């Protein structure tokens, strides 16, 4: 097994290793895991980590206590607004999609709904530009996007974005209002 330290370093911080990564090293890590998935799974299980495979990506999960699970759900709830914002920006925002921060900022002038949604993101940050910088930084840190072209600031959405999409697709909101007929 190759790259166990490098894989651990990425995944243990909540990151993802995607099949369509633009970073050559991460592509090699993905291929290595895919070629010997069971061996990697057993290796990381020995230190209490569950190596999971998604739709074109790998990540770690852990058995959670109830308190840890509630905290994790609160953090994931933040992603509901973020993904809603990104899908409002462009409904085709998904793995393989490319964008620039400037594309998002330009769209503010013509889209009132986008302006309303960005107001709910990062309430501790004042300007829309800072909010977009922080959003893209979070997306990049976790591995949902990667910088494709440093010169023009183009980002590409990775396969790991499926993780949050699939998670959000599983959420069912039920109407508990019993006064309705």
JSON list of C-alpha atoms in Angstrom, two decimals:
[
{"chain": "A", "resi": 1, "resn": "UNK", "atom": "CA", "xyz": [0.00, 0.00, 0.00]},
{"chain": "A", "resi": 2, "resn": "UNK", "atom": "CA", "xyz": [1.32, 3.35, -1.05]},
{"chain": "A", "resi": 3, "resn": "UNK", "atom": "CA", "xyz": [0.49, 6.85, 0.16]},
{"chain": "A", "resi": 4, "resn": "UNK", "atom": "CA", "xyz": [-1.10, 5.87, 3.51]},
{"chain": "A", "resi": 5, "resn": "UNK", "atom": "CA", "xyz": [0.31, 8.96, 5.25]},
{"chain": "A", "resi": 6, "resn": "UNK", "atom": "CA", "xyz": [-0.73, 11.32, 2.45]},
{"chain": "A", "resi": 7, "resn": "UNK", "atom": "CA", "xyz": [-4.22, 9.80, 2.25]},
{"chain": "A", "resi": 8, "resn": "UNK", "atom": "CA", "xyz": [-4.58, 10.00, 6.03]},
{"chain": "A", "resi": 9, "resn": "UNK", "atom": "CA", "xyz": [-3.47, 13.65, 6.03]},
{"chain": "A", "resi": 10, "resn": "UNK", "atom": "CA", "xyz": [-6.21, 14.61, 3.55]},
{"chain": "A", "resi": 11, "resn": "UNK", "atom": "CA", "xyz": [-9.07, 12.47, 4.77]},
{"chain": "A", "resi": 12, "resn": "UNK", "atom": "CA", "xyz": [-8.51, 12.85, 8.51]},
{"chain": "A", "resi": 13, "resn": "UNK", "atom": "CA", "xyz": [-9.19, 16.59, 8.21]},
{"chain": "A", "resi": 14, "resn": "UNK", "atom": "CA", "xyz": [-12.61, 15.94, 6.68]},
{"chain": "A", "resi": 15, "resn": "UNK", "atom": "CA", "xyz": [-11.36, 16.19, 3.11]},
{"chain": "A", "resi": 16, "resn": "UNK", "atom": "CA", "xyz": [-12.12, 14.05, 0.10]},
{"chain": "A", "resi": 17, "resn": "UNK", "atom": "CA", "xyz": [-10.05, 12.34, -2.57]},
{"chain": "A", "resi": 18, "resn": "UNK", "atom": "CA", "xyz": [-11.89, 12.59, -5.89]},
{"chain": "A", "resi": 19, "resn": "UNK", "atom": "CA", "xyz": [-11.63, 10.59, -9.06]},
{"chain": "A", "resi": 20, "resn": "UNK", "atom": "CA", "xyz": [-11.67, 13.74, -11.21]},
{"chain": "A", "resi": 21, "resn": "UNK", "atom": "CA", "xyz": [-9.12, 15.68, -9.15]},
{"chain": "A", "resi": 22, "resn": "UNK", "atom": "CA", "xyz": [-7.02, 18.17, -11.07]},
{"chain": "A", "resi": 23, "resn": "UNK", "atom": "CA", "xyz": [-4.14, 17.61, -8.67]},
{"chain": "A", "resi": 24, "resn": "UNK", "atom": "CA", "xyz": [-2.01, 14.78, -10.02]},
{"chain": "A", "resi": 25, "resn": "UNK", "atom": "CA", "xyz": [-1.05, 13.50, -6.57]},
{"chain": "A", "resi": 26, "resn": "UNK", "atom": "CA", "xyz": [-4.69, 13.20, -5.54]},
{"chain": "A", "resi": 27, "resn": "UNK", "atom": "CA", "xyz": [-5.50, 11.32, -8.74]},
{"chain": "A", "resi": 28, "resn": "UNK", "atom": "CA", "xyz": [-2.74, 8.87, -7.86]},
{"chain": "A", "resi": 29, "resn": "UNK", "atom": "CA", "xyz": [-4.11, 8.53, -4.32]},
{"chain": "A", "resi": 30, "resn": "UNK", "atom": "CA", "xyz": [-7.57, 7.83, -5.73]},
{"chain": "A", "resi": 31, "resn": "UNK", "atom": "CA", "xyz": [-6.20, 5.17, -8.08]},
{"chain": "A", "resi": 32, "resn": "UNK", "atom": "CA", "xyz": [-4.18, 3.57, -5.27]},
{"chain": "A", "resi": 33, "resn": "UNK", "atom": "CA", "xyz": [-7.22, 3.33, -3.01]},
{"chain": "A", "resi": 34, "resn": "UNK", "atom": "CA", "xyz": [-9.40, 2.02, -5.81]},
{"chain": "A", "resi": 35, "resn": "UNK", "atom": "CA", "xyz": [-6.85, -0.65, -6.72]},
{"chain": "A", "resi": 36, "resn": "UNK", "atom": "CA", "xyz": [-6.50, -1.90, -3.13]},
{"chain": "A", "resi": 37, "resn": "UNK", "atom": "CA", "xyz": [-9.63, -0.63, -1.35]},
{"chain": "A", "resi": 38, "resn": "UNK", "atom": "CA", "xyz": [-10.02, -3.53, 1.10]},
{"chain": "A", "resi": 39, "resn": "UNK", "atom": "CA", "xyz": [-6.41, -3.30, 2.28]},
{"chain": "A", "resi": 40, "resn": "UNK", "atom": "CA", "xyz": [-6.71, 0.46, 2.87]},
{"chain": "A", "resi": 41, "resn": "UNK", "atom": "CA", "xyz": [-10.05, -0.08, 4.58]},
{"chain": "A", "resi": 42, "resn": "UNK", "atom": "CA", "xyz": [-8.56, -2.63, 6.98]},
{"chain": "A", "resi": 43, "resn": "UNK", "atom": "CA", "xyz": [-5.50, -0.49, 7.61]},
{"chain": "A", "resi": 44, "resn": "UNK", "atom": "CA", "xyz": [-7.49, 2.60, 8.59]},
{"chain": "A", "resi": 45, "resn": "UNK", "atom": "CA", "xyz": [-10.03, 0.53, 10.56]},
{"chain": "A", "resi": 46, "resn": "UNK", "atom": "CA", "xyz": [-7.10, -0.41, 12.79]},
{"chain": "A", "resi": 47, "resn": "UNK", "atom": "CA", "xyz": [-6.92, 3.21, 13.95]},
{"chain": "A", "resi": 48, "resn": "UNK", "atom": "CA", "xyz": [-10.68, 3.65, 14.26]},
{"chain": "A", "resi": 49, "resn": "UNK", "atom": "CA", "xyz": [-11.42, 5.24, 10.89]},
{"chain": "A", "resi": 50, "resn": "UNK", "atom": "CA", "xyz": [-13.88, 3.91, 8.33]},
{"chain": "A", "resi": 51, "resn": "UNK", "atom": "CA", "xyz": [-12.73, 4.42, 4.75]},
{"chain": "A", "resi": 52, "resn": "UNK", "atom": "CA", "xyz": [-15.87, 4.98, 2.69]},
{"chain": "A", "resi": 53, "resn": "UNK", "atom": "CA", "xyz": [-16.34, 5.02, -1.08]},
{"chain": "A", "resi": 54, "resn": "UNK", "atom": "CA", "xyz": [-18.80, 7.38, -2.71]},
{"chain": "A", "resi": 55, "resn": "UNK", "atom": "CA", "xyz": [-19.69, 8.16, -6.29]},
{"chain": "A", "resi": 56, "resn": "UNK", "atom": "CA", "xyz": [-16.18, 8.93, -7.55]},
{"chain": "A", "resi": 57, "resn": "UNK", "atom": "CA", "xyz": [-14.65, 9.87, -4.18]},
{"chain": "A", "resi": 58, "resn": "UNK", "atom": "CA", "xyz": [-13.31, 8.50, -0.89]},
{"chain": "A", "resi": 59, "resn": "UNK", "atom": "CA", "xyz": [-13.68, 9.87, 2.64]},
{"chain": "A", "resi": 60, "resn": "UNK", "atom": "CA", "xyz": [-13.39, 8.86, 6.30]},
{"chain": "A", "resi": 61, "resn": "UNK", "atom": "CA", "xyz": [-16.32, 8.36, 8.62]},
{"chain": "A", "resi": 62, "resn": "UNK", "atom": "CA", "xyz": [-16.41, 7.39, 12.28]},
{"chain": "A", "resi": 63, "resn": "UNK", "atom": "CA", "xyz": [-18.84, 5.92, 14.71]},
{"chain": "A", "resi": 64, "resn": "UNK", "atom": "CA", "xyz": [-20.27, 8.94, 16.46]},
{"chain": "A", "resi": 65, "resn": "UNK", "atom": "CA", "xyz": [-21.64, 9.52, 19.93]},
{"chain": "A", "resi": 66, "resn": "UNK", "atom": "CA", "xyz": [-25.01, 11.25, 20.09]},
{"chain": "A", "resi": 67, "resn": "UNK", "atom": "CA", "xyz": [-23.38, 14.57, 21.06]},
{"chain": "A", "resi": 68, "resn": "UNK", "atom": "CA", "xyz": [-20.84, 14.33, 18.21]},
{"chain": "A", "resi": 69, "resn": "UNK", "atom": "CA", "xyz": [-23.61, 13.43, 15.79]},
{"chain": "A", "resi": 70, "resn": "UNK", "atom": "CA", "xyz": [-25.67, 16.48, 16.78]},
{"chain": "A", "resi": 71, "resn": "UNK", "atom": "CA", "xyz": [-22.63, 18.73, 16.31]},
{"chain": "A", "resi": 72, "resn": "UNK", "atom": "CA", "xyz": [-21.96, 17.16, 12.91]},
{"chain": "A", "resi": 73, "resn": "UNK", "atom": "CA", "xyz": [-25.59, 17.71, 11.87]},
{"chain": "A", "resi": 74, "resn": "UNK", "atom": "CA", "xyz": [-25.36, 21.38, 12.85]},
{"chain": "A", "resi": 75, "resn": "UNK", "atom": "CA", "xyz": [-22.24, 21.80, 10.72]},
{"chain": "A", "resi": 76, "resn": "UNK", "atom": "CA", "xyz": [-23.90, 20.01, 7.80]},
{"chain": "A", "resi": 77, "resn": "UNK", "atom": "CA", "xyz": [-26.95, 22.26, 8.17]},
{"chain": "A", "resi": 78, "resn": "UNK", "atom": "CA", "xyz": [-24.72, 25.17, 7.15]},
{"chain": "A", "resi": 79, "resn": "UNK", "atom": "CA", "xyz": [-24.14, 23.37, 3.85]},
{"chain": "A", "resi": 80, "resn": "UNK", "atom": "CA", "xyz": [-27.85, 23.47, 3.05]},
{"chain": "A", "resi": 81, "resn": "UNK", "atom": "CA", "xyz": [-27.68, 27.25, 2.61]},
{"chain": "A", "resi": 82, "resn": "UNK", "atom": "CA", "xyz": [-24.37, 27.04, 0.78]},
{"chain": "A", "resi": 83, "resn": "UNK", "atom": "CA", "xyz": [-25.57, 24.45, -1.73]},
{"chain": "A", "resi": 84, "resn": "UNK", "atom": "CA", "xyz": [-28.87, 26.30, -2.15]},
{"chain": "A", "resi": 85, "resn": "UNK", "atom": "CA", "xyz": [-26.88, 29.45, -2.94]},
{"chain": "A", "resi": 86, "resn": "UNK", "atom": "CA", "xyz": [-24.65, 27.61, -5.44]},
{"chain": "A", "resi": 87, "resn": "UNK", "atom": "CA", "xyz": [-27.62, 25.97, -7.18]},
{"chain": "A", "resi": 88, "resn": "UNK", "atom": "CA", "xyz": [-29.34, 29.38, -7.37]},
{"chain": "A", "resi": 89, "resn": "UNK", "atom": "CA", "xyz": [-26.18, 30.80, -8.93]},
{"chain": "A", "resi": 90, "resn": "UNK", "atom": "CA", "xyz": [-26.26, 28.00, -11.51]},
{"chain": "A", "resi": 91, "resn": "UNK", "atom": "CA", "xyz": [-28.60, 25.03, -11.39]},
{"chain": "A", "resi": 92, "resn": "UNK", "atom": "CA", "xyz": [-25.97, 22.87, -13.12]},
{"chain": "A", "resi": 93, "resn": "UNK", "atom": "CA", "xyz": [-23.44, 23.42, -10.30]},
{"chain": "A", "resi": 94, "resn": "UNK", "atom": "CA", "xyz": [-22.22, 19.81, -9.93]},
{"chain": "A", "resi": 95, "resn": "UNK", "atom": "CA", "xyz": [-19.06, 17.75, -10.52]},
{"chain": "A", "resi": 96, "resn": "UNK", "atom": "CA", "xyz": [-17.28, 18.92, -13.67]},
{"chain": "A", "resi": 97, "resn": "UNK", "atom": "CA", "xyz": [-18.81, 22.42, -13.56]},
{"chain": "A", "resi": 98, "resn": "UNK", "atom": "CA", "xyz": [-16.31, 25.29, -13.87]},
{"chain": "A", "resi": 99, "resn": "UNK", "atom": "CA", "xyz": [-16.72, 28.81, -12.51]},
{"chain": "A", "resi": 100, "resn": "UNK", "atom": "CA", "xyz": [-14.88, 31.91, -11.37]},
{"chain": "A", "resi": 101, "resn": "UNK", "atom": "CA", "xyz": [-15.59, 33.99, -8.28]},
{"chain": "A", "resi": 102, "resn": "UNK", "atom": "CA", "xyz": [-16.10, 36.91, -10.63]},
{"chain": "A", "resi": 103, "resn": "UNK", "atom": "CA", "xyz": [-18.95, 34.99, -12.37]},
{"chain": "A", "resi": 104, "resn": "UNK", "atom": "CA", "xyz": [-20.82, 34.79, -9.09]},
{"chain": "A", "resi": 105, "resn": "UNK", "atom": "CA", "xyz": [-20.21, 38.45, -8.24]},
{"chain": "A", "resi": 106, "resn": "UNK", "atom": "CA", "xyz": [-21.36, 39.58, -11.70]},
{"chain": "A", "resi": 107, "resn": "UNK", "atom": "CA", "xyz": [-24.61, 37.70, -11.32]},
{"chain": "A", "resi": 108, "resn": "UNK", "atom": "CA", "xyz": [-25.51, 39.67, -8.16]},
{"chain": "A", "resi": 109, "resn": "UNK", "atom": "CA", "xyz": [-26.38, 42.72, -10.24]},
{"chain": "A", "resi": 110, "resn": "UNK", "atom": "CA", "xyz": [-29.16, 40.85, -12.07]},
{"chain": "A", "resi": 111, "resn": "UNK", "atom": "CA", "xyz": [-30.40, 38.33, -9.49]},
{"chain": "A", "resi": 112, "resn": "UNK", "atom": "CA", "xyz": [-32.28, 39.56, -6.42]},
{"chain": "A", "resi": 113, "resn": "UNK", "atom": "CA", "xyz": [-32.75, 36.00, -5.11]},
{"chain": "A", "resi": 114, "resn": "UNK", "atom": "CA", "xyz": [-28.98, 35.46, -5.14]},
{"chain": "A", "resi": 115, "resn": "UNK", "atom": "CA", "xyz": [-28.51, 38.70, -3.17]},
{"chain": "A", "resi": 116, "resn": "UNK", "atom": "CA", "xyz": [-31.00, 37.51, -0.56]},
{"chain": "A", "resi": 117, "resn": "UNK", "atom": "CA", "xyz": [-29.34, 34.12, -0.24]},
{"chain": "A", "resi": 118, "resn": "UNK", "atom": "CA", "xyz": [-25.81, 35.51, 0.11]},
{"chain": "A", "resi": 119, "resn": "UNK", "atom": "CA", "xyz": [-27.02, 37.67, 3.01]},
{"chain": "A", "resi": 120, "resn": "UNK", "atom": "CA", "xyz": [-27.62, 34.44, 5.01]},
{"chain": "A", "resi": 121, "resn": "UNK", "atom": "CA", "xyz": [-24.12, 33.12, 4.32]},
{"chain": "A", "resi": 122, "resn": "UNK", "atom": "CA", "xyz": [-21.31, 33.98, 6.71]},
{"chain": "A", "resi": 123, "resn": "UNK", "atom": "CA", "xyz": [-23.15, 36.63, 8.70]},
{"chain": "A", "resi": 124, "resn": "UNK", "atom": "CA", "xyz": [-19.86, 37.59, 10.37]},
{"chain": "A", "resi": 125, "resn": "UNK", "atom": "CA", "xyz": [-18.49, 38.79, 7.00]},
{"chain": "A", "resi": 126, "resn": "UNK", "atom": "CA", "xyz": [-19.65, 42.13, 5.59]},
{"chain": "A", "resi": 127, "resn": "UNK", "atom": "CA", "xyz": [-19.07, 42.31, 1.84]},
{"chain": "A", "resi": 128, "resn": "UNK", "atom": "CA", "xyz": [-20.37, 39.95, -0.81]},
{"chain": "A", "resi": 129, "resn": "UNK", "atom": "CA", "xyz": [-16.86, 39.57, -2.21]},
{"chain": "A", "resi": 130, "resn": "UNK", "atom": "CA", "xyz": [-15.55, 38.43, 1.19]},
{"chain": "A", "resi": 131, "resn": "UNK", "atom": "CA", "xyz": [-18.47, 36.00, 1.52]},
{"chain": "A", "resi": 132, "resn": "UNK", "atom": "CA", "xyz": [-17.73, 34.48, -1.90]},
{"chain": "A", "resi": 133, "resn": "UNK", "atom": "CA", "xyz": [-14.02, 34.26, -1.03]},
{"chain": "A", "resi": 134, "resn": "UNK", "atom": "CA", "xyz": [-14.90, 32.44, 2.20]},
{"chain": "A", "resi": 135, "resn": "UNK", "atom": "CA", "xyz": [-17.39, 30.12, 0.45]},
{"chain": "A", "resi": 136, "resn": "UNK", "atom": "CA", "xyz": [-14.94, 29.15, -2.29]},
{"chain": "A", "resi": 137, "resn": "UNK", "atom": "CA", "xyz": [-12.20, 28.75, 0.35]},
{"chain": "A", "resi": 138, "resn": "UNK", "atom": "CA", "xyz": [-14.41, 26.32, 2.30]},
{"chain": "A", "resi": 139, "resn": "UNK", "atom": "CA", "xyz": [-15.31, 24.42, -0.88]},
{"chain": "A", "resi": 140, "resn": "UNK", "atom": "CA", "xyz": [-11.62, 24.15, -1.79]},
{"chain": "A", "resi": 141, "resn": "UNK", "atom": "CA", "xyz": [-10.45, 23.21, 1.72]},
{"chain": "A", "resi": 142, "resn": "UNK", "atom": "CA", "xyz": [-12.86, 20.28, 1.96]},
{"chain": "A", "resi": 143, "resn": "UNK", "atom": "CA", "xyz": [-12.14, 19.16, -1.61]},
{"chain": "A", "resi": 144, "resn": "UNK", "atom": "CA", "xyz": [-15.45, 20.02, -3.32]},
{"chain": "A", "resi": 145, "resn": "UNK", "atom": "CA", "xyz": [-13.65, 22.34, -5.78]},
{"chain": "A", "resi": 146, "resn": "UNK", "atom": "CA", "xyz": [-10.09, 22.72, -7.04]},
{"chain": "A", "resi": 147, "resn": "UNK", "atom": "CA", "xyz": [-8.34, 25.62, -8.72]},
{"chain": "A", "resi": 148, "resn": "UNK", "atom": "CA", "xyz": [-8.10, 24.71, -12.39]},
{"chain": "A", "resi": 149, "resn": "UNK", "atom": "CA", "xyz": [-6.45, 27.85, -13.77]},
{"chain": "A", "resi": 150, "resn": "UNK", "atom": "CA", "xyz": [-4.56, 30.15, -11.44]},
{"chain": "A", "resi": 151, "resn": "UNK", "atom": "CA", "xyz": [-4.22, 32.89, -14.07]},
{"chain": "A", "resi": 152, "resn": "UNK", "atom": "CA", "xyz": [-7.95, 33.49, -14.58]},
{"chain": "A", "resi": 153, "resn": "UNK", "atom": "CA", "xyz": [-9.15, 32.03, -11.27]},
{"chain": "A", "resi": 154, "resn": "UNK", "atom": "CA", "xyz": [-11.20, 29.18, -12.75]},
{"chain": "A", "resi": 155, "resn": "UNK", "atom": "CA", "xyz": [-12.36, 26.48, -10.34]},
{"chain": "A", "resi": 156, "resn": "UNK", "atom": "CA", "xyz": [-13.70, 23.01, -11.20]},
{"chain": "A", "resi": 157, "resn": "UNK", "atom": "CA", "xyz": [-16.20, 21.12, -9.03]},
{"chain": "A", "resi": 158, "resn": "UNK", "atom": "CA", "xyz": [-14.88, 17.67, -8.06]},
{"chain": "A", "resi": 159, "resn": "UNK", "atom": "CA", "xyz": [-16.72, 14.36, -7.71]},
{"chain": "A", "resi": 160, "resn": "UNK", "atom": "CA", "xyz": [-16.68, 14.85, -3.93]},
{"chain": "A", "resi": 161, "resn": "UNK", "atom": "CA", "xyz": [-19.49, 17.39, -4.36]},
{"chain": "A", "resi": 162, "resn": "UNK", "atom": "CA", "xyz": [-21.74, 14.34, -4.87]},
{"chain": "A", "resi": 163, "resn": "UNK", "atom": "CA", "xyz": [-21.32, 13.69, -1.14]},
{"chain": "A", "resi": 164, "resn": "UNK", "atom": "CA", "xyz": [-23.13, 16.83, -0.07]},
{"chain": "A", "resi": 165, "resn": "UNK", "atom": "CA", "xyz": [-25.70, 16.53, -2.87]},
{"chain": "A", "resi": 166, "resn": "UNK", "atom": "CA", "xyz": [-26.50, 12.94, -1.89]},
{"chain": "A", "resi": 167, "resn": "UNK", "atom": "CA", "xyz": [-26.69, 13.88, 1.77]},
{"chain": "A", "resi": 168, "resn": "UNK", "atom": "CA", "xyz": [-29.09, 16.73, 1.06]},
{"chain": "A", "resi": 169, "resn": "UNK", "atom": "CA", "xyz": [-31.20, 14.51, -1.20]},
{"chain": "A", "resi": 170, "resn": "UNK", "atom": "CA", "xyz": [-31.72, 12.19, 1.79]},
{"chain": "A", "resi": 171, "resn": "UNK", "atom": "CA", "xyz": [-33.24, 14.94, 3.91]},
{"chain": "A", "resi": 172, "resn": "UNK", "atom": "CA", "xyz": [-37.00, 14.72, 4.09]},
{"chain": "A", "resi": 173, "resn": "UNK", "atom": "CA", "xyz": [-38.88, 17.62, 5.60]},
{"chain": "A", "resi": 174, "resn": "UNK", "atom": "CA", "xyz": [-42.23, 16.64, 6.96]},
{"chain": "A", "resi": 175, "resn": "UNK", "atom": "CA", "xyz": [-45.06, 19.00, 7.78]},
{"chain": "A", "resi": 176, "resn": "UNK", "atom": "CA", "xyz": [-45.91, 18.62, 11.45]},
{"chain": "A", "resi": 177, "resn": "UNK", "atom": "CA", "xyz": [-48.73, 21.15, 11.37]},
{"chain": "A", "resi": 178, "resn": "UNK", "atom": "CA", "xyz": [-51.75, 19.06, 12.39]},
{"chain": "A", "resi": 179, "resn": "UNK", "atom": "CA", "xyz": [-54.24, 21.92, 11.99]},
{"chain": "A", "resi": 180, "resn": "UNK", "atom": "CA", "xyz": [-54.23, 21.58, 8.22]},
{"chain": "A", "resi": 181, "resn": "UNK", "atom": "CA", "xyz": [-56.97, 19.51, 6.59]}
]
